[in-house]
Rosetta silent file (secondary structure, phi, psi, omega in degrees, C-alpha in Angstrom):
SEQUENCE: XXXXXXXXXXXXXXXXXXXXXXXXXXXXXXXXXXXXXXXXXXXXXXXXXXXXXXXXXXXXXXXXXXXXXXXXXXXXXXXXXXXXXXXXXXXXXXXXXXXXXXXXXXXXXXXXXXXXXXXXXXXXXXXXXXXXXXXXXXXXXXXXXXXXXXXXXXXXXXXXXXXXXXXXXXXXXXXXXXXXXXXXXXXXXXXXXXXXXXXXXXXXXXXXXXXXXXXXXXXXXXXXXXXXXXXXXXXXXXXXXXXXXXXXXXXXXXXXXXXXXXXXXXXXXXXXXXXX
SCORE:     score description
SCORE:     0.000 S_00000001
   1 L     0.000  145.761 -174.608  127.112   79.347  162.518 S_00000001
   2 L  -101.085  150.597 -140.167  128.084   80.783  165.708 S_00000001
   3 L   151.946  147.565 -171.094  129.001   78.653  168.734 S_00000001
   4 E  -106.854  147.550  179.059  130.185   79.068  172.178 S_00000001
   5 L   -83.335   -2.407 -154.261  132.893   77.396  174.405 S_00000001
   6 L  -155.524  176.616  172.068  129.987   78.391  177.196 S_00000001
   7 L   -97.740  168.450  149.146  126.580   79.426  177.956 S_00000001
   8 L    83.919  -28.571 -159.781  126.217   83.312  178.409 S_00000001
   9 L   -55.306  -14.018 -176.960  129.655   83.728  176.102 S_00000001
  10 L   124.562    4.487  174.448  127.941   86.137  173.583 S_00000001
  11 L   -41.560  -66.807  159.299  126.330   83.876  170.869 S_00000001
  12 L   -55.688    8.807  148.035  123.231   86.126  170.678 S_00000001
  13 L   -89.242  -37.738 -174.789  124.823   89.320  170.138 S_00000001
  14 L   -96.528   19.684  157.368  127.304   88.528  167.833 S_00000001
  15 L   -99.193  -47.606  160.797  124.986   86.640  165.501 S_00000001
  16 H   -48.322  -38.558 -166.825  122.944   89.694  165.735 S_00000001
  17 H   -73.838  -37.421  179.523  125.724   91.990  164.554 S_00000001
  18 H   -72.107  -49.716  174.383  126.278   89.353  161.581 S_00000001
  19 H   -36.163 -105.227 -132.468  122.680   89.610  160.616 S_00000001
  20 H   -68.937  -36.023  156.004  122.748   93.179  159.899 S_00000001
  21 H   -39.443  -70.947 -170.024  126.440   93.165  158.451 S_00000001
  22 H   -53.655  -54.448  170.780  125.413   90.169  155.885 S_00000001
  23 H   -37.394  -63.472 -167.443  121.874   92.484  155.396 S_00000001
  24 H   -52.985  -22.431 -177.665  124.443   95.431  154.480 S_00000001
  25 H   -85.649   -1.674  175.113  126.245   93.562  152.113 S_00000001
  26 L   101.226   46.863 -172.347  123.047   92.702  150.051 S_00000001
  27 L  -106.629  136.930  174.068  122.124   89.609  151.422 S_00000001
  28 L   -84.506   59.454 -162.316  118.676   88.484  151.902 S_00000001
  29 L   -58.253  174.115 -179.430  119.598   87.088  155.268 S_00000001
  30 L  -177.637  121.559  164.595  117.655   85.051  158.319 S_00000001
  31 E   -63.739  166.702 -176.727  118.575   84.103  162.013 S_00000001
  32 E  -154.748  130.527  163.465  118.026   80.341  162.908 S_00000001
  33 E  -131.585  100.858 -174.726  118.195   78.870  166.128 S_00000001
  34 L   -63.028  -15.163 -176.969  117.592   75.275  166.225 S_00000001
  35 L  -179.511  142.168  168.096  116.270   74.976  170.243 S_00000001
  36 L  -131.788  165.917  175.425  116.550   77.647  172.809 S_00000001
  37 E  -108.204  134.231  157.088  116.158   77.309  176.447 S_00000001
  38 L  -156.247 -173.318  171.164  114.602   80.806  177.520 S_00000001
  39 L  -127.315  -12.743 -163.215  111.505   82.450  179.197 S_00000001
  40 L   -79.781   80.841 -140.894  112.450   85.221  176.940 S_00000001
  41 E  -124.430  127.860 -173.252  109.748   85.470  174.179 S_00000001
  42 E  -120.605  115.106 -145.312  108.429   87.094  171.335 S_00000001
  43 E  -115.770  139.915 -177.576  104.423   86.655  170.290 S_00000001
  44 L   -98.537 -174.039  169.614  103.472   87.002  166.872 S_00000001
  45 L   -63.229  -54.717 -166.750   99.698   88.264  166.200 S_00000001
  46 L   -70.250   17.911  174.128   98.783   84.629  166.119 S_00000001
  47 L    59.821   41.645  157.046  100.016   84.138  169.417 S_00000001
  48 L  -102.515  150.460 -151.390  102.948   82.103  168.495 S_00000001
  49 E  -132.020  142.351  169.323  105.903   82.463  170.399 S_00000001
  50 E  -132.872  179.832 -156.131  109.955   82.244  169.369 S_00000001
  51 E   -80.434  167.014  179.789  112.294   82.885  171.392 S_00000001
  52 H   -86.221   -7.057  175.467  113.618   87.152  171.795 S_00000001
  53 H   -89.896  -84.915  154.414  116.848   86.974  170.486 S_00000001
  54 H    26.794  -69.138 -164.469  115.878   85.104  167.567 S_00000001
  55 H   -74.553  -18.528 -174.465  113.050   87.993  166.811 S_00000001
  56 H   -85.261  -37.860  161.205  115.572   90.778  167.521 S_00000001
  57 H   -42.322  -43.091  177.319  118.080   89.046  165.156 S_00000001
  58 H   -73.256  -47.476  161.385  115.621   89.305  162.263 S_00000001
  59 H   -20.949  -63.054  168.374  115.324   92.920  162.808 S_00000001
  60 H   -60.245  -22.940 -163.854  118.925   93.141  162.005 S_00000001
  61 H   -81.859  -21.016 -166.284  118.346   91.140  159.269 S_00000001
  62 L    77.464   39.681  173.915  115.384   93.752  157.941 S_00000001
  63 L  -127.044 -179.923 -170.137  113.049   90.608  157.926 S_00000001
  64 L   -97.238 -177.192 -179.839  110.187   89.354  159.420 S_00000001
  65 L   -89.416  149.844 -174.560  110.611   87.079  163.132 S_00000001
  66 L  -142.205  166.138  149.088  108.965   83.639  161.307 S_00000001
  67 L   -48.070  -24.221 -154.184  108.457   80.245  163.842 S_00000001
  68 L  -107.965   17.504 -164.277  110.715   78.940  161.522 S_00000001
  69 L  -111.088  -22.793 -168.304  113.726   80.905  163.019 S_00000001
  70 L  -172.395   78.044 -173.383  113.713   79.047  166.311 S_00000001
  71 L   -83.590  -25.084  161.060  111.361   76.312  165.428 S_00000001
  72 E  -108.727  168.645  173.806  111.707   74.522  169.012 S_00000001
  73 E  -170.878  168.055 -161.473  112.374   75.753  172.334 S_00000001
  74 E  -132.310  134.562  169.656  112.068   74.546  176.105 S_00000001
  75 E  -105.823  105.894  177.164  110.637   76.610  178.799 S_00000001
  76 L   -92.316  146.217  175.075  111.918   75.031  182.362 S_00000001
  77 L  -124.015  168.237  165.346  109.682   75.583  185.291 S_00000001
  78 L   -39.810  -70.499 -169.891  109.744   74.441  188.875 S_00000001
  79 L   -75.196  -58.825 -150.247  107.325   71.449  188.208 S_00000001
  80 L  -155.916  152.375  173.065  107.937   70.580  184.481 S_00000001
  81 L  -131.881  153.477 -172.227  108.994   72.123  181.719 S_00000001
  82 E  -116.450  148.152 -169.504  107.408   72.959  178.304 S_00000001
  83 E  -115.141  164.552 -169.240  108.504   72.456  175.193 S_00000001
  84 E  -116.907  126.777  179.562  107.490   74.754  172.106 S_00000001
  85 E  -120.857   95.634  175.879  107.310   73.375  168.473 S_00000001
  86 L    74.589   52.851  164.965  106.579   76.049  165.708 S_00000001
  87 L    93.053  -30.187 -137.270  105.604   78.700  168.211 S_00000001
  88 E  -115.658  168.975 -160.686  103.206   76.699  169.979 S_00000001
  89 E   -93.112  129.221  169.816  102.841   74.236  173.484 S_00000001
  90 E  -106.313  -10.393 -139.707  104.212   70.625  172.483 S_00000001
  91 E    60.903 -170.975 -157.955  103.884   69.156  176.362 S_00000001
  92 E   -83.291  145.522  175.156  105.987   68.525  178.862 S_00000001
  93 L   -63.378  120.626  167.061  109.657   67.780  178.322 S_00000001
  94 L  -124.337  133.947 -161.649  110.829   64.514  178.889 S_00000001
  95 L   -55.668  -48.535 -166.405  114.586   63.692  178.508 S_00000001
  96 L  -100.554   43.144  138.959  114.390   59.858  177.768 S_00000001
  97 L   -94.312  104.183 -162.638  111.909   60.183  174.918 S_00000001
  98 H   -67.206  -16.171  168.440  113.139   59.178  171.753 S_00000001
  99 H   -63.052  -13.141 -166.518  110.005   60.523  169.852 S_00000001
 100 H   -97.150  -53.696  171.036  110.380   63.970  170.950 S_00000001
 101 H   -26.951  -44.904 -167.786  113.993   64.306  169.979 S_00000001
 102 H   -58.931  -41.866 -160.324  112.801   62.681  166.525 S_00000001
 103 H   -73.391  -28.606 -170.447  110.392   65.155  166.515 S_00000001
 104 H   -82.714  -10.755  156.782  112.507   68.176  166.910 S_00000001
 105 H   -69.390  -63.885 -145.194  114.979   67.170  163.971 S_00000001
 106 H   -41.495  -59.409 -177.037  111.811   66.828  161.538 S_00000001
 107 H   -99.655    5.938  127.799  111.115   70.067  162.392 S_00000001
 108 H   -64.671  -38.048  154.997  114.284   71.901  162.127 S_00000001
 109 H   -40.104  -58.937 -148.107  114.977   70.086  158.986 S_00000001
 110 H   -59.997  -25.072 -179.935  111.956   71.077  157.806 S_00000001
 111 H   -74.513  -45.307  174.338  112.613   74.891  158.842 S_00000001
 112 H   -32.658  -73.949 -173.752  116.114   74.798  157.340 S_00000001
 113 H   -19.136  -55.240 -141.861  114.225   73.581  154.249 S_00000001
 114 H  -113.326 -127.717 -177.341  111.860   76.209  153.830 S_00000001
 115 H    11.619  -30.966 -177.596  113.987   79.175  155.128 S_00000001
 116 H   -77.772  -49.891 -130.118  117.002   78.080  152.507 S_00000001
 117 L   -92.970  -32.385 -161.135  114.329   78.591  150.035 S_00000001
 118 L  -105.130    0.791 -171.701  113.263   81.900  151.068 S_00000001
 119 L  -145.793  165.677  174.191  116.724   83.868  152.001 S_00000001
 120 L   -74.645  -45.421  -90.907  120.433   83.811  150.301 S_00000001
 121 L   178.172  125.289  176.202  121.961   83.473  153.998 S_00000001
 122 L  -127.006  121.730  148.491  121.137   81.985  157.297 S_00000001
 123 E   -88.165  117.899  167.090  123.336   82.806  160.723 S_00000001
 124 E   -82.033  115.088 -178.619  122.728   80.201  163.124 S_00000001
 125 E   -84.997  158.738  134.332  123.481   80.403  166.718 S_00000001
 126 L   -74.635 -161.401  168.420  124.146   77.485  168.892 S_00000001
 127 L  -128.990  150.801  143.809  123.054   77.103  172.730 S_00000001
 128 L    67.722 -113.671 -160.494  125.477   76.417  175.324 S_00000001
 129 L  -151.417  126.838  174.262  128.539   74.314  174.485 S_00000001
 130 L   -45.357  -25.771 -149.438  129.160   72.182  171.494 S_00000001
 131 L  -115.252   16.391  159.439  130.925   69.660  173.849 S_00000001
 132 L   -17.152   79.835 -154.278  128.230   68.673  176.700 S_00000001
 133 L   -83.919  -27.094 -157.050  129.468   65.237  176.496 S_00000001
 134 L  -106.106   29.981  173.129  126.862   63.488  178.490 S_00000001
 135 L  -117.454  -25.482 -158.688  123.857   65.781  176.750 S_00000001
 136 H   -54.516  -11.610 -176.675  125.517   65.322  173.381 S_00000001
 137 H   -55.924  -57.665  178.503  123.400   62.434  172.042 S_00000001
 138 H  -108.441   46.035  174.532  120.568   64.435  171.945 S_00000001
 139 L   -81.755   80.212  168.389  122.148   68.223  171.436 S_00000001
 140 L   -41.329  -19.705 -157.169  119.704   69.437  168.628 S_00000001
 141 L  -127.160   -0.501  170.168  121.493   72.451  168.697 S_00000001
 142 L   -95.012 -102.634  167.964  125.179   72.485  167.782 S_00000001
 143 H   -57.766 -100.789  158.425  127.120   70.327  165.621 S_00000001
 144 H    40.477  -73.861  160.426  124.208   68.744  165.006 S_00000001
 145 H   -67.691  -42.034 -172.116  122.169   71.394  163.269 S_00000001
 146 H   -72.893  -12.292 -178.585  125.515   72.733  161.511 S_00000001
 147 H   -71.992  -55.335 -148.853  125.461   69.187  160.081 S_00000001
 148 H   -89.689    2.714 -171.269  122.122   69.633  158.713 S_00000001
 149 L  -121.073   10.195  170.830  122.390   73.036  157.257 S_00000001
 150 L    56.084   41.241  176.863  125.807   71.890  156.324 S_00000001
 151 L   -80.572 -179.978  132.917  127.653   75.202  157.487 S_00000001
 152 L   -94.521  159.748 -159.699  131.167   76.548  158.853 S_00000001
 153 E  -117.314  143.389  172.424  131.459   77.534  162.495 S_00000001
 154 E  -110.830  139.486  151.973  132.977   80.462  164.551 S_00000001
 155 E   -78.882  126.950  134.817  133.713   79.549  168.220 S_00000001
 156 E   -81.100  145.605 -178.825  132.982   82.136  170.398 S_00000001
 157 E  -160.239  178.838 -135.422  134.389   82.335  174.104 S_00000001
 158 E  -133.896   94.174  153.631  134.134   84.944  176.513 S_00000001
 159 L   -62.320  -11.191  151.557  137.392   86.274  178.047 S_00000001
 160 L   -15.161  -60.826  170.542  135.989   87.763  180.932 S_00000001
 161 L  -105.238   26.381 -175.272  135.485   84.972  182.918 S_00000001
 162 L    82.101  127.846 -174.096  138.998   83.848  182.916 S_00000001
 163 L   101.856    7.429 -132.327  140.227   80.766  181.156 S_00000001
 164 H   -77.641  -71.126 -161.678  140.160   81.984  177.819 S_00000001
 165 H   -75.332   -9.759  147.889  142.840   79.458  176.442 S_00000001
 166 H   -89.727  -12.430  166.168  141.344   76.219  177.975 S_00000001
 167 H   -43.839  -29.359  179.371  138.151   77.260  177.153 S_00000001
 168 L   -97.615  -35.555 -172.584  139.192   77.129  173.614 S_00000001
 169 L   -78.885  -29.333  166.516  141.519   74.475  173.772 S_00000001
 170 L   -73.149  -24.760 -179.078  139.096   71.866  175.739 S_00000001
 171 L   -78.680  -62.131 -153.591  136.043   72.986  173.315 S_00000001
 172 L  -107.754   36.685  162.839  137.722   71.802  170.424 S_00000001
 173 L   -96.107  -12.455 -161.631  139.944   68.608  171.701 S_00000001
 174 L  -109.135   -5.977 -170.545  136.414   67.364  172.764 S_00000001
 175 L   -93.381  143.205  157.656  135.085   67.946  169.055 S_00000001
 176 L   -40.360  158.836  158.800  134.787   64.736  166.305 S_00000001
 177 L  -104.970   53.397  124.161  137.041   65.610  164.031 S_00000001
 178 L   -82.191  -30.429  150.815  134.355   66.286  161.227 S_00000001
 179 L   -51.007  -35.679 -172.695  133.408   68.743  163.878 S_00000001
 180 L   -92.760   -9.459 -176.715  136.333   70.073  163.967 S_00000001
 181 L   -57.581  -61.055 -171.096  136.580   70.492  159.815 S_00000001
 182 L   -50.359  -24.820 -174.017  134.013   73.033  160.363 S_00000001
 183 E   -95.697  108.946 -164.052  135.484   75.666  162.757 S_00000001
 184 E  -114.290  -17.807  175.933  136.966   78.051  160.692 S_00000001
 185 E  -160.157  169.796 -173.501  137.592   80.901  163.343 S_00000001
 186 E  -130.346  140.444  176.118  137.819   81.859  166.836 S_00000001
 187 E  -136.611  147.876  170.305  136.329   85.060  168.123 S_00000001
 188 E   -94.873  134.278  177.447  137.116   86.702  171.389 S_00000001
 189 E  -152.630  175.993 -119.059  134.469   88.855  173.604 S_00000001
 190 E    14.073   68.538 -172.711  133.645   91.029  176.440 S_00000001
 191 E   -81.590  142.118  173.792  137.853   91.825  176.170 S_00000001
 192 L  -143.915  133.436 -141.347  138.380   94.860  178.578 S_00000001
 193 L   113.830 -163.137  175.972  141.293   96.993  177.892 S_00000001
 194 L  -102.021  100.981  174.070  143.961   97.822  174.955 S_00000001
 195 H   -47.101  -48.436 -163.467  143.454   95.178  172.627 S_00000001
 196 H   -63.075  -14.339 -171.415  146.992   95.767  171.381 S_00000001
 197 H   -84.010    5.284 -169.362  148.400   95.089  174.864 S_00000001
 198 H  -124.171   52.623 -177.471  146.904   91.455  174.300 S_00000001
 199 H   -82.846   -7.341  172.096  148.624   90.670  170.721 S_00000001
 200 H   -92.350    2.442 -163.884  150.728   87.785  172.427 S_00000001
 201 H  -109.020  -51.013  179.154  147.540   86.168  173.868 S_00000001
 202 H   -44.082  -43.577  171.074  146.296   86.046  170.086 S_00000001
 203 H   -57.266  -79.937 -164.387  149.361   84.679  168.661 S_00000001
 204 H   -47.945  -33.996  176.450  149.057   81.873  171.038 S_00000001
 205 H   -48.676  -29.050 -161.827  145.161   81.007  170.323 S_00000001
 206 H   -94.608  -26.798  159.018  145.877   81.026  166.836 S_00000001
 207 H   -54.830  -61.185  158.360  148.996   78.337  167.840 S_00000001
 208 H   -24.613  -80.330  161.878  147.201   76.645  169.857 S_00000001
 209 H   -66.839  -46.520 -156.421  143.904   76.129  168.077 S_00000001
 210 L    46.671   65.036 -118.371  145.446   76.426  164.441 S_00000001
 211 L   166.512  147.687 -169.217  142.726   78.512  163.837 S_00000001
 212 L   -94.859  153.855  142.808  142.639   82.649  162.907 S_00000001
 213 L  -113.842  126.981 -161.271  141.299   84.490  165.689 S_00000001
 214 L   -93.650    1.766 -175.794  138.691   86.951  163.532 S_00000001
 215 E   177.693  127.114  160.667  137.775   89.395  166.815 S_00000001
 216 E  -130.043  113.993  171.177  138.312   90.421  169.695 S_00000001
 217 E   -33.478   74.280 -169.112  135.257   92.214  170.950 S_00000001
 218 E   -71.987  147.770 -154.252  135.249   94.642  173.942 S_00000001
 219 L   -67.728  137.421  174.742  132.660   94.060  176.699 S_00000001
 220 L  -128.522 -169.569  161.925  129.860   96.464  176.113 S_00000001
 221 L   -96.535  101.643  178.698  126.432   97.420  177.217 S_00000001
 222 L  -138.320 -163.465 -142.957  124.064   96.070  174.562 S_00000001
 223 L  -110.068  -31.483 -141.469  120.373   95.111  174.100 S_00000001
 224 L  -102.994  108.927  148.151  120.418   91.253  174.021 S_00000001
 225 L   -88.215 -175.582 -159.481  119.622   89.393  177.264 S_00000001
 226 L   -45.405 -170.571  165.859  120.484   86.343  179.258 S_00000001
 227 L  -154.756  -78.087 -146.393  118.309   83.422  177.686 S_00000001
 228 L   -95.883    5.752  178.051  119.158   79.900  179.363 S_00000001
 229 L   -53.135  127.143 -168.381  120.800   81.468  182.599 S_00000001
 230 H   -81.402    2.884 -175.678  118.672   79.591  185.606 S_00000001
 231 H   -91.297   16.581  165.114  118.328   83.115  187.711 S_00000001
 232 H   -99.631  -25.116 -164.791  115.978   83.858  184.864 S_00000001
 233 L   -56.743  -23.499  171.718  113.752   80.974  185.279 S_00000001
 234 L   -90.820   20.828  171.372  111.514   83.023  187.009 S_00000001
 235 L  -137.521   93.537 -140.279  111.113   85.619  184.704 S_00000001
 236 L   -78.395   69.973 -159.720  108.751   84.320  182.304 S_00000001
 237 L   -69.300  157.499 -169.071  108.952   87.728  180.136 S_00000001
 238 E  -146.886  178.195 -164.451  107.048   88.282  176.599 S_00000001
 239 E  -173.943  150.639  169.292  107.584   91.038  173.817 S_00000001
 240 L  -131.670  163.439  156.394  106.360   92.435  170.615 S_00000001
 241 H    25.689 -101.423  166.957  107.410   94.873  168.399 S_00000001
 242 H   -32.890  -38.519 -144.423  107.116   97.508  170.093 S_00000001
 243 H  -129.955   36.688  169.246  109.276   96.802  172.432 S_00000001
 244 L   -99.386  164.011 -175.717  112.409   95.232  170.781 S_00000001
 245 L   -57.351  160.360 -163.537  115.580   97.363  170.010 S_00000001
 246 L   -97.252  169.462  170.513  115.226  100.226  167.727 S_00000001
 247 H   -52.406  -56.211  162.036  116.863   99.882  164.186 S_00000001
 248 H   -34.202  -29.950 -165.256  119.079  102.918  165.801 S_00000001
 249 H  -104.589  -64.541  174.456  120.180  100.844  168.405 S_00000001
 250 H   -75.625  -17.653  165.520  121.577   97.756  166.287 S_00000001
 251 H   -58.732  -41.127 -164.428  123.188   99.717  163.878 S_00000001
 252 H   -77.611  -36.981  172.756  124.965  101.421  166.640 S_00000001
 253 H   -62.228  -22.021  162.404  126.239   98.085  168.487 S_00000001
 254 H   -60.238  -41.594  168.575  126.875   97.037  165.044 S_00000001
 255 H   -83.176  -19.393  159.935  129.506   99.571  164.064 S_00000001
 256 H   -66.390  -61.265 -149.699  130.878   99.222  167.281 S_00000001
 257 H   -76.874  -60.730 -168.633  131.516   95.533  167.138 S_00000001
 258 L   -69.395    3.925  142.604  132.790   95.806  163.429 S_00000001
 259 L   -33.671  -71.006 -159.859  135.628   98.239  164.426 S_00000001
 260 L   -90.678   11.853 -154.184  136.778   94.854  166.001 S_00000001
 261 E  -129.320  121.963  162.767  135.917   92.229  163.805 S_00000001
 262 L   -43.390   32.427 -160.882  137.996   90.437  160.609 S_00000001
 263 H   -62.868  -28.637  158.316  135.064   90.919  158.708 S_00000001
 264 H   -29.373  -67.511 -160.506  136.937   90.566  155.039 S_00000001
 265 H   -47.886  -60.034 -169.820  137.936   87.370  156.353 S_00000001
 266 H   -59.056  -67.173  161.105  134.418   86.223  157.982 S_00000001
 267 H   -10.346  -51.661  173.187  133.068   87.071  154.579 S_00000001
 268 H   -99.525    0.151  146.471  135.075   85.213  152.421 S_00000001
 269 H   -59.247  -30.459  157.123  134.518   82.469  154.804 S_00000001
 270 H   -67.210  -31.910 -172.090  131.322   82.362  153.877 S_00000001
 271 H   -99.783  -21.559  174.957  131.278   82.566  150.245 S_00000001
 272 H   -74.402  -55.562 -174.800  134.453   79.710  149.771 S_00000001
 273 H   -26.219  -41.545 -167.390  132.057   77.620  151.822 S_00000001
 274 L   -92.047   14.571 -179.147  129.232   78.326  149.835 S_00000001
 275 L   -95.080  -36.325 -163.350  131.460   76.999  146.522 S_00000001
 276 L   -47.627    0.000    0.000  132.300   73.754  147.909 S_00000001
């Protein structure tokens, strides 16, 4: 599972990039997203809708986009915002409802379920920050979810914006520690520059954190937009097919990104895990 120290840090891209690695390696693979916030949307022929990263992720995977890949998701509006259950209009969101939360484990459970069944491999993104403290009760979408599909976690964080090392160091002082069991690596991204000139900033993350750091990423140009960003709320955008990244396209951001990426390592992270 992928996780962020942030919103925006680079969850959806780098989940993508794992799809289509884990595809190459002979994996029958599948993205998962337990709850997205977005406007950003991809309608099946039945007019069910999951979120667009989600459907572009399955691409990489060489699979089909299923409901079951991002079985909830919350579209905020002005007035009210709608929530999405298995593609489809659920009502209006309400925060202090304990039935809806209830409802939105059932059905990620129930997607895990049926998705474990049907692929060797799942990469999950989170949303937003593991450590929300005063959202965390009901955060369907971090720890939460890694609990239920019983995974290990990469932090991502976004060097970019400055801040790199409390971003990392506040994300996981703020985790349970059974949360913290779980976090097996730290990857760096949008890095701009000579990675080699920042081999003293690694050494300390990996002090710091006591943690590998498995990448550090350079800021690119890639395919995958914004999702929960609010200067999006108004742009309630939809997609098919057609009009998702070409195969051509994630292959190429793929081979870019794995130039910088521990991938031995992420690999056999996966497979002691799946031994336990």
């Amino acid at each position: 599972m992928i996780q962020g120290t942030a919103s925006s840090v680079g969850k959806s891209l780098i989940a993508t990039v794992l799809c289509r690695l884990f595809y190459e390696e002979g994996f029958r693979v599948a993205p998962f997203k337990a709850q997205n916030v977005t406007h950003h949307f991809y309608i099946n022929t039945n007019g069910e809708k999951i979120a667009k990263s989600q459907a572009i992720q399955a691409r990489a995977a060489n699979t089909e986009p299923s409901v079951l890949m991002n079985p909830t998701s919350l579209a905020f509006g002005s007035c009210q915002s709608e929530v999405n259950v298995f593609g489809k209009p659920d009502g209006a969101f309400s925060r202090n409802s304990k039935s809806v939360y209830e409802g939105w484990i059932t059905a990620i459970q129930s997607s895990l379920h049926q998705l474990e069944k049907q692929y060797d491999l799942l990469v999950l993104e989170g949303a937003g920050s593991p450590v929300e403290l005063n959202l965390k009760e009901r955060d369907v979408s971090n720890m939460k979810t890694a609990e239920l599909a019983d995974v290990p976690v990469l932090l991502v964080a976004d060097i970019q914006k400055g801040g790199v090392f409390a971003s990392i160091a506040g994300t996981l002082a703020l985790l349970e520690p059974e949360e913290m069991e779980r976090v097996k690596g730290i990857i760096i991204n949008k890095f701009h520059g000579d990675k080699a000139q920042f081999q003293d900033g690694i050494s300390l993350i990996e002090q710091i954190s006591q943690l590998p750091v498995l990448g550090v990423l350079p800021h690119t140009v890639h395919c995958m937009k914004e999702e929960d960003d609010a200067v999006l709320l108004a742009d309630n955008s939809q997609a098919n097919t057609s009009n998702l990244p070409t195969d051509e396209e994630i292959d190429h951001l793929t081979q870019k990104m794995k130039r910088h990426l521990n991938w031995d390592r992420i690999l056999e992270i996966a497979e002691q895990w799946d031994k336990q």
